[in-house]
């Protein structure tokens, strides 16, 4: 049965690659990873992506811990139904209220991320790139949260 979860994860990852490229690609391309001589600063580039990947890892660990906790307390069926309902609600909200949802609900996280990024890139502190990457991992992404919700149900 575990192979179904692995196969689903791989399928979601492959099918969402275009979405990720289109949504986060422009963000990644606009970040200042160039040195004065025009070459890429691989140290800050690596720190940024380490921060981003660490955030995704932390989200996964939290979901796994919650899943283990619910398994111990025999709440798996309830969470499976709840996660399915949340996925349906996300899909309905996206298709029916796309402009309202995007313009109102996500303004605060986007402003917060923008403020962190602005301070980081102005300060030129290399470890600030780690924080900027971590903040990028917290930006609202339907694919990340759909995968986490589906994982919680499994």
mmCIF file of N, CA, C and O in Angstrom, residues 2-85:
data_model
loop_
_atom_site.group_PDB
_atom_site.id
_atom_site.type_symbol
_atom_site.label_atom_id
_atom_site.label_comp_id
_atom_site.label_asym_id
_atom_site.label_seq_id
_atom_site.Cartn_x
_atom_site.Cartn_y
_atom_site.Cartn_z
ATOM 1 N N UNK A 2 2.053 1.152 0.573
ATOM 2 C CA UNK A 2 2.938 2.312 0.629
ATOM 3 C C UNK A 2 3.380 2.731 -0.764
ATOM 4 O O UNK A 2 3.618 3.912 -1.014
ATOM 5 N N UNK A 3 3.472 1.793 -1.682
ATOM 6 C CA UNK A 3 3.892 2.124 -3.044
ATOM 7 C C UNK A 3 2.888 3.049 -3.711
ATOM 8 O O UNK A 3 3.265 3.848 -4.561
ATOM 9 N N UNK A 4 1.625 2.978 -3.322
ATOM 10 C CA UNK A 4 0.613 3.870 -3.889
ATOM 11 C C UNK A 4 0.904 5.317 -3.480
ATOM 12 O O UNK A 4 0.823 6.231 -4.292
ATOM 13 N N UNK A 5 1.282 5.516 -2.209
ATOM 14 C CA UNK A 5 1.614 6.866 -1.738
ATOM 15 C C UNK A 5 2.855 7.391 -2.460
ATOM 16 O O UNK A 5 2.889 8.557 -2.874
ATOM 17 N N UNK A 6 3.877 6.551 -2.619
ATOM 18 C CA UNK A 6 5.088 6.956 -3.328
ATOM 19 C C UNK A 6 4.785 7.288 -4.781
ATOM 20 O O UNK A 6 5.246 8.299 -5.307
ATOM 21 N N UNK A 7 4.005 6.437 -5.420
ATOM 22 C CA UNK A 7 3.647 6.664 -6.823
ATOM 23 C C UNK A 7 2.818 7.938 -6.972
ATOM 24 O O UNK A 7 3.026 8.722 -7.897
ATOM 25 N N UNK A 8 1.908 8.173 -6.041
ATOM 26 C CA UNK A 8 1.100 9.399 -6.073
ATOM 27 C C UNK A 8 1.971 10.636 -5.905
ATOM 28 O O UNK A 8 1.771 11.647 -6.588
ATOM 29 N N UNK A 9 2.926 10.551 -4.980
ATOM 30 C CA UNK A 9 3.838 11.687 -4.765
ATOM 31 C C UNK A 9 4.669 11.990 -6.000
ATOM 32 O O UNK A 9 4.810 13.149 -6.391
ATOM 33 N N UNK A 10 5.204 10.952 -6.625
ATOM 34 C CA UNK A 10 5.985 11.139 -7.848
ATOM 35 C C UNK A 10 5.110 11.705 -8.958
ATOM 36 O O UNK A 10 5.518 12.604 -9.692
ATOM 37 N N UNK A 11 3.900 11.178 -9.086
ATOM 38 C CA UNK A 11 2.985 11.662 -10.126
ATOM 39 C C UNK A 11 2.623 13.122 -9.930
ATOM 40 O O UNK A 11 2.621 13.911 -10.881
ATOM 41 N N UNK A 12 2.369 13.503 -8.688
ATOM 42 C CA UNK A 12 2.034 14.898 -8.414
ATOM 43 C C UNK A 12 3.237 15.796 -8.693
ATOM 44 O O UNK A 12 3.101 16.880 -9.255
ATOM 45 N N UNK A 13 4.418 15.337 -8.306
ATOM 46 C CA UNK A 13 5.624 16.116 -8.551
ATOM 47 C C UNK A 13 5.878 16.331 -10.029
ATOM 48 O O UNK A 13 6.182 17.437 -10.476
ATOM 49 N N UNK A 14 5.745 15.272 -10.803
ATOM 50 C CA UNK A 14 5.980 15.388 -12.244
ATOM 51 C C UNK A 14 4.909 16.225 -12.936
ATOM 52 O O UNK A 14 5.214 17.039 -13.807
ATOM 53 N N UNK A 15 3.664 16.034 -12.525
ATOM 54 C CA UNK A 15 2.584 16.766 -13.192
ATOM 55 C C UNK A 15 2.556 18.243 -12.804
ATOM 56 O O UNK A 15 2.017 19.065 -13.541
ATOM 57 N N UNK A 16 3.137 18.601 -11.666
ATOM 58 C CA UNK A 16 3.112 19.999 -11.231
ATOM 59 C C UNK A 16 4.389 20.750 -11.593
ATOM 60 O O UNK A 16 4.512 21.930 -11.267
ATOM 61 N N UNK A 17 5.321 20.103 -12.281
ATOM 62 C CA UNK A 17 6.586 20.754 -12.614
ATOM 63 C C UNK A 17 6.366 22.021 -13.447
ATOM 64 O O UNK A 17 7.016 23.037 -13.214
ATOM 65 N N UNK A 18 5.471 21.966 -14.399
ATOM 66 C CA UNK A 18 5.177 23.148 -15.217
ATOM 67 C C UNK A 18 4.612 24.282 -14.391
ATOM 68 O O UNK A 18 4.963 25.453 -14.589
ATOM 69 N N UNK A 19 3.731 23.935 -13.454
ATOM 70 C CA UNK A 19 3.145 24.940 -12.566
ATOM 71 C C UNK A 19 4.250 25.615 -11.747
ATOM 72 O O UNK A 19 4.313 26.845 -11.640
ATOM 73 N N UNK A 20 5.133 24.802 -11.180
ATOM 74 C CA UNK A 20 6.226 25.347 -10.358
ATOM 75 C C UNK A 20 7.159 26.216 -11.194
ATOM 76 O O UNK A 20 7.605 27.268 -10.740
ATOM 77 N N UNK A 21 7.447 25.767 -12.388
ATOM 78 C CA UNK A 21 8.314 26.527 -13.281
ATOM 79 C C UNK A 21 7.698 27.890 -13.601
ATOM 80 O O UNK A 21 8.373 28.914 -13.580
ATOM 81 N N UNK A 22 6.394 27.896 -13.856
ATOM 82 C CA UNK A 22 5.726 29.141 -14.239
ATOM 83 C C UNK A 22 5.506 30.079 -13.050
ATOM 84 O O UNK A 22 5.591 31.297 -13.200
ATOM 85 N N UNK A 23 5.231 29.522 -11.878
ATOM 86 C CA UNK A 23 4.918 30.363 -10.727
ATOM 87 C C UNK A 23 6.165 30.818 -9.965
ATOM 88 O O UNK A 23 6.285 31.980 -9.602
ATOM 89 N N UNK A 24 7.079 29.900 -9.692
ATOM 90 C CA UNK A 24 8.260 30.242 -8.883
ATOM 91 C C UNK A 24 9.488 30.540 -9.733
ATOM 92 O O UNK A 24 10.443 31.126 -9.233
ATOM 93 N N UNK A 25 9.463 30.141 -10.987
ATOM 94 C CA UNK A 25 10.587 30.424 -11.871
ATOM 95 C C UNK A 25 10.911 31.903 -11.957
ATOM 96 O O UNK A 25 12.073 32.301 -11.791
ATOM 97 N N UNK A 26 9.916 32.757 -12.197
ATOM 98 C CA UNK A 26 10.207 34.196 -12.255
ATOM 99 C C UNK A 26 10.752 34.754 -10.934
ATOM 100 O O UNK A 26 11.605 35.642 -10.945
ATOM 101 N N UNK A 27 10.289 34.205 -9.808
ATOM 102 C CA UNK A 27 10.825 34.656 -8.517
ATOM 103 C C UNK A 27 12.304 34.293 -8.436
ATOM 104 O O UNK A 27 13.145 35.119 -8.095
ATOM 105 N N UNK A 28 12.615 33.047 -8.752
ATOM 106 C CA UNK A 28 14.010 32.588 -8.677
ATOM 107 C C UNK A 28 14.901 33.347 -9.649
ATOM 108 O O UNK A 28 16.049 33.657 -9.329
ATOM 109 N N UNK A 29 14.390 33.664 -10.823
ATOM 110 C CA UNK A 29 15.195 34.371 -11.813
ATOM 111 C C UNK A 29 15.461 35.819 -11.414
ATOM 112 O O UNK A 29 16.445 36.418 -11.840
ATOM 113 N N UNK A 30 14.583 36.402 -10.600
ATOM 114 C CA UNK A 30 14.740 37.809 -10.236
ATOM 115 C C UNK A 30 15.625 38.019 -9.013
ATOM 116 O O UNK A 30 15.971 39.156 -8.697
ATOM 117 N N UNK A 31 16.011 36.961 -8.332
ATOM 118 C CA UNK A 31 16.803 37.112 -7.118
ATOM 119 C C UNK A 31 18.251 37.466 -7.446
ATOM 120 O O UNK A 31 18.817 36.952 -8.408
ATOM 121 N N UNK A 32 18.859 38.323 -6.627
ATOM 122 C CA UNK A 32 20.210 38.829 -6.925
ATOM 123 C C UNK A 32 21.330 37.883 -6.483
ATOM 124 O O UNK A 32 21.918 38.049 -5.426
ATOM 125 N N UNK A 33 21.618 36.885 -7.298
ATOM 126 C CA UNK A 33 22.675 35.932 -6.980
ATOM 127 C C UNK A 33 23.948 36.194 -7.778
ATOM 128 O O UNK A 33 24.849 35.379 -7.781
ATOM 129 N N UNK A 34 24.036 37.321 -8.444
ATOM 130 C CA UNK A 34 25.211 37.636 -9.260
ATOM 131 C C UNK A 34 26.217 38.449 -8.449
ATOM 132 O O UNK A 34 25.848 39.312 -7.661
ATOM 133 N N UNK A 35 27.484 38.151 -8.699
ATOM 134 C CA UNK A 35 28.562 38.947 -8.110
ATOM 135 C C UNK A 35 28.789 40.175 -8.981
ATOM 136 O O UNK A 35 28.188 40.310 -10.051
ATOM 137 N N UNK A 36 29.658 41.051 -8.534
ATOM 138 C CA UNK A 36 29.949 42.276 -9.288
ATOM 139 C C UNK A 36 30.530 41.969 -10.673
ATOM 140 O O UNK A 36 30.307 42.710 -11.624
ATOM 141 N N UNK A 37 31.250 40.852 -10.785
ATOM 142 C CA UNK A 37 31.843 40.507 -12.079
ATOM 143 C C UNK A 37 30.881 39.770 -13.013
ATOM 144 O O UNK A 37 31.245 39.376 -14.110
ATOM 145 N N UNK A 38 29.634 39.572 -12.564
ATOM 146 C CA UNK A 38 28.624 38.948 -13.418
ATOM 147 C C UNK A 38 28.482 37.443 -13.245
ATOM 148 O O UNK A 38 27.581 36.841 -13.802
ATOM 149 N N UNK A 39 29.352 36.814 -12.460
ATOM 150 C CA UNK A 39 29.242 35.372 -12.225
ATOM 151 C C UNK A 39 28.269 35.112 -11.085
ATOM 152 O O UNK A 39 27.995 35.985 -10.260
ATOM 153 N N UNK A 40 27.759 33.902 -11.045
ATOM 154 C CA UNK A 40 26.798 33.535 -10.006
ATOM 155 C C UNK A 40 27.521 33.261 -8.698
ATOM 156 O O UNK A 40 28.528 32.577 -8.658
ATOM 157 N N UNK A 41 26.955 33.779 -7.620
ATOM 158 C CA UNK A 41 27.475 33.509 -6.283
ATOM 159 C C UNK A 41 26.812 32.222 -5.798
ATOM 160 O O UNK A 41 25.707 32.240 -5.270
ATOM 161 N N UNK A 42 27.472 31.106 -5.997
ATOM 162 C CA UNK A 42 26.893 29.801 -5.690
ATOM 163 C C UNK A 42 26.677 29.592 -4.205
ATOM 164 O O UNK A 42 25.799 28.818 -3.812
ATOM 165 N N UNK A 43 27.435 30.270 -3.366
ATOM 166 C CA UNK A 43 27.266 30.153 -1.924
ATOM 167 C C UNK A 43 25.899 30.696 -1.499
ATOM 168 O O UNK A 43 25.138 30.026 -0.812
ATOM 169 N N UNK A 44 25.561 31.909 -1.897
ATOM 170 C CA UNK A 44 24.265 32.483 -1.522
ATOM 171 C C UNK A 44 23.125 31.762 -2.234
ATOM 172 O O UNK A 44 22.052 31.576 -1.664
ATOM 173 N N UNK A 45 23.371 31.335 -3.458
ATOM 174 C CA UNK A 45 22.370 30.578 -4.216
ATOM 175 C C UNK A 45 22.031 29.280 -3.485
ATOM 176 O O UNK A 45 20.864 28.922 -3.332
ATOM 177 N N UNK A 46 23.063 28.591 -2.999
ATOM 178 C CA UNK A 46 22.865 27.331 -2.265
ATOM 179 C C UNK A 46 22.169 27.570 -0.935
ATOM 180 O O UNK A 46 21.298 26.786 -0.532
ATOM 181 N N UNK A 47 22.546 28.641 -0.238
ATOM 182 C CA UNK A 47 21.891 28.953 1.036
ATOM 183 C C UNK A 47 20.407 29.242 0.838
ATOM 184 O O UNK A 47 19.569 28.810 1.636
ATOM 185 N N UNK A 48 20.085 29.981 -0.196
ATOM 186 C CA UNK A 48 18.683 30.294 -0.483
ATOM 187 C C UNK A 48 17.881 29.008 -0.685
ATOM 188 O O UNK A 48 16.822 28.822 -0.078
ATOM 189 N N UNK A 49 18.378 28.120 -1.519
ATOM 190 C CA UNK A 49 17.640 26.878 -1.797
ATOM 191 C C UNK A 49 17.643 25.927 -0.606
ATOM 192 O O UNK A 49 16.670 25.192 -0.407
ATOM 193 N N UNK A 50 18.684 25.955 0.215
ATOM 194 C CA UNK A 50 18.693 25.168 1.439
ATOM 195 C C UNK A 50 17.588 25.643 2.381
ATOM 196 O O UNK A 50 16.887 24.826 2.994
ATOM 197 N N UNK A 51 17.396 26.939 2.478
ATOM 198 C CA UNK A 51 16.313 27.480 3.299
ATOM 199 C C UNK A 51 14.948 27.075 2.780
ATOM 200 O O UNK A 51 14.068 26.669 3.545
ATOM 201 N N UNK A 52 14.777 27.144 1.473
ATOM 202 C CA UNK A 52 13.494 26.782 0.859
ATOM 203 C C UNK A 52 13.194 25.290 1.063
ATOM 204 O O UNK A 52 12.102 24.924 1.504
ATOM 205 N N UNK A 53 14.169 24.454 0.792
ATOM 206 C CA UNK A 53 13.976 23.009 0.922
ATOM 207 C C UNK A 53 13.786 22.623 2.391
ATOM 208 O O UNK A 53 12.993 21.727 2.704
ATOM 209 N N UNK A 54 14.482 23.317 3.299
ATOM 210 C CA UNK A 54 14.316 23.047 4.732
ATOM 211 C C UNK A 54 12.893 23.339 5.189
ATOM 212 O O UNK A 54 12.342 22.619 6.029
ATOM 213 N N UNK A 55 12.297 24.388 4.649
ATOM 214 C CA UNK A 55 10.909 24.703 5.000
ATOM 215 C C UNK A 55 9.972 23.606 4.517
ATOM 216 O O UNK A 55 9.089 23.172 5.258
ATOM 217 N N UNK A 56 10.167 23.139 3.291
ATOM 218 C CA UNK A 56 9.335 22.038 2.790
ATOM 219 C C UNK A 56 9.534 20.780 3.631
ATOM 220 O O UNK A 56 8.575 20.054 3.922
ATOM 221 N N UNK A 57 10.759 20.530 4.050
ATOM 222 C CA UNK A 57 11.051 19.380 4.906
ATOM 223 C C UNK A 57 10.347 19.519 6.244
ATOM 224 O O UNK A 57 9.760 18.560 6.754
ATOM 225 N N UNK A 58 10.384 20.711 6.815
ATOM 226 C CA UNK A 58 9.724 20.952 8.093
ATOM 227 C C UNK A 58 8.214 20.764 7.973
ATOM 228 O O UNK A 58 7.588 20.154 8.854
ATOM 229 N N UNK A 59 7.622 21.255 6.898
ATOM 230 C CA UNK A 59 6.187 21.042 6.675
ATOM 231 C C UNK A 59 5.897 19.548 6.604
ATOM 232 O O UNK A 59 4.943 19.050 7.219
ATOM 233 N N UNK A 60 6.731 18.801 5.880
ATOM 234 C CA UNK A 60 6.548 17.352 5.771
ATOM 235 C C UNK A 60 6.686 16.647 7.106
ATOM 236 O O UNK A 60 5.904 15.738 7.426
ATOM 237 N N UNK A 61 7.668 17.052 7.908
ATOM 238 C CA UNK A 61 7.854 16.442 9.229
ATOM 239 C C UNK A 61 6.673 16.727 10.146
ATOM 240 O O UNK A 61 6.236 15.855 10.903
ATOM 241 N N UNK A 62 6.154 17.950 10.086
ATOM 242 C CA UNK A 62 4.986 18.286 10.909
ATOM 243 C C UNK A 62 3.763 17.466 10.500
ATOM 244 O O UNK A 62 3.016 16.969 11.351
ATOM 245 N N UNK A 63 3.579 17.304 9.194
ATOM 246 C CA UNK A 63 2.453 16.504 8.707
ATOM 247 C C UNK A 63 2.637 15.046 9.110
ATOM 248 O O UNK A 63 1.688 14.372 9.537
ATOM 249 N N UNK A 64 3.870 14.535 9.000
ATOM 250 C CA UNK A 64 4.145 13.143 9.398
ATOM 251 C C UNK A 64 3.898 12.940 10.891
ATOM 252 O O UNK A 64 3.312 11.930 11.298
ATOM 253 N N UNK A 65 4.329 13.902 11.708
ATOM 254 C CA UNK A 65 4.106 13.794 13.153
ATOM 255 C C UNK A 65 2.616 13.812 13.469
ATOM 256 O O UNK A 65 2.144 13.034 14.314
ATOM 257 N N UNK A 66 1.884 14.671 12.801
ATOM 258 C CA UNK A 66 0.437 14.719 12.997
ATOM 259 C C UNK A 66 -0.212 13.418 12.553
ATOM 260 O O UNK A 66 -1.114 12.903 13.211
ATOM 261 N N UNK A 67 0.273 12.871 11.444
ATOM 262 C CA UNK A 67 -0.249 11.594 10.964
ATOM 263 C C UNK A 67 0.021 10.465 11.931
ATOM 264 O O UNK A 67 -0.853 9.626 12.184
ATOM 265 N N UNK A 68 1.226 10.421 12.512
ATOM 266 C CA UNK A 68 1.538 9.393 13.511
ATOM 267 C C UNK A 68 0.672 9.554 14.753
ATOM 268 O O UNK A 68 0.196 8.574 15.314
ATOM 269 N N UNK A 69 0.485 10.781 15.169
ATOM 270 C CA UNK A 69 -0.341 11.058 16.337
ATOM 271 C C UNK A 69 -1.778 10.592 16.107
ATOM 272 O O UNK A 69 -2.379 9.978 16.986
ATOM 273 N N UNK A 70 -2.300 10.858 14.937
ATOM 274 C CA UNK A 70 -3.674 10.437 14.650
ATOM 275 C C UNK A 70 -3.770 8.929 14.510
ATOM 276 O O UNK A 70 -4.801 8.347 14.839
ATOM 277 N N UNK A 71 -2.707 8.281 14.045
ATOM 278 C CA UNK A 71 -2.703 6.828 13.930
ATOM 279 C C UNK A 71 -2.749 6.189 15.310
ATOM 280 O O UNK A 71 -3.436 5.192 15.520
ATOM 281 N N UNK A 72 -2.032 6.779 16.267
ATOM 282 C CA UNK A 72 -2.013 6.267 17.632
ATOM 283 C C UNK A 72 -3.403 6.399 18.258
ATOM 284 O O UNK A 72 -3.865 5.516 18.963
ATOM 285 N N UNK A 73 -4.075 7.493 17.970
ATOM 286 C CA UNK A 73 -5.391 7.744 18.555
ATOM 287 C C UNK A 73 -6.547 7.293 17.663
ATOM 288 O O UNK A 73 -7.692 7.653 17.899
ATOM 289 N N UNK A 74 -6.244 6.542 16.623
ATOM 290 C CA UNK A 74 -7.256 5.971 15.714
ATOM 291 C C UNK A 74 -8.142 7.035 15.075
ATOM 292 O O UNK A 74 -9.338 6.882 14.955
ATOM 293 N N UNK A 75 -7.531 8.127 14.663
ATOM 294 C CA UNK A 75 -8.269 9.200 14.011
ATOM 295 C C UNK A 75 -8.014 9.233 12.505
ATOM 296 O O UNK A 75 -8.367 10.192 11.840
ATOM 297 N N UNK A 76 -7.385 8.202 11.964
ATOM 298 C CA UNK A 76 -7.005 8.179 10.555
ATOM 299 C C UNK A 76 -8.181 8.349 9.616
ATOM 300 O O UNK A 76 -8.113 9.086 8.629
ATOM 301 N N UNK A 77 -9.283 7.667 9.896
ATOM 302 C CA UNK A 77 -10.458 7.768 9.022
ATOM 303 C C UNK A 77 -11.002 9.188 9.006
ATOM 304 O O UNK A 77 -11.342 9.720 7.951
ATOM 305 N N UNK A 78 -11.069 9.783 10.177
ATOM 306 C CA UNK A 78 -11.567 11.146 10.273
ATOM 307 C C UNK A 78 -10.685 12.107 9.486
ATOM 308 O O UNK A 78 -11.165 12.939 8.723
ATOM 309 N N UNK A 79 -9.360 11.973 9.669
ATOM 310 C CA UNK A 79 -8.446 12.872 8.962
ATOM 311 C C UNK A 79 -8.448 12.634 7.465
ATOM 312 O O UNK A 79 -8.279 13.561 6.687
ATOM 313 N N UNK A 80 -8.656 11.393 7.060
ATOM 314 C CA UNK A 80 -8.724 11.101 5.635
ATOM 315 C C UNK A 80 -9.919 11.815 5.009
ATOM 316 O O UNK A 80 -9.801 12.440 3.949
ATOM 317 N N UNK A 81 -11.043 11.752 5.669
ATOM 318 C CA UNK A 81 -12.242 12.442 5.177
ATOM 319 C C UNK A 81 -12.037 13.956 5.228
ATOM 320 O O UNK A 81 -12.366 14.670 4.286
ATOM 321 N N UNK A 82 -11.458 14.446 6.318
ATOM 322 C CA UNK A 82 -11.204 15.880 6.463
ATOM 323 C C UNK A 82 -10.253 16.384 5.381
ATOM 324 O O UNK A 82 -10.492 17.436 4.781
ATOM 325 N N UNK A 83 -9.189 15.631 5.112
ATOM 326 C CA UNK A 83 -8.240 16.083 4.088
ATOM 327 C C UNK A 83 -8.885 16.083 2.706
ATOM 328 O O UNK A 83 -8.638 16.973 1.899
ATOM 329 N N UNK A 84 -9.726 15.095 2.428
ATOM 330 C CA UNK A 84 -10.453 15.089 1.156
ATOM 331 C C UNK A 84 -11.372 16.290 1.031
ATOM 332 O O UNK A 84 -11.454 16.923 -0.026
ATOM 333 N N UNK A 85 -12.052 16.636 2.128
ATOM 334 C CA UNK A 85 -12.933 17.802 2.113
ATOM 335 C C UNK A 85 -12.132 19.086 1.923
ATOM 336 O O UNK A 85 -12.563 19.984 1.195
#
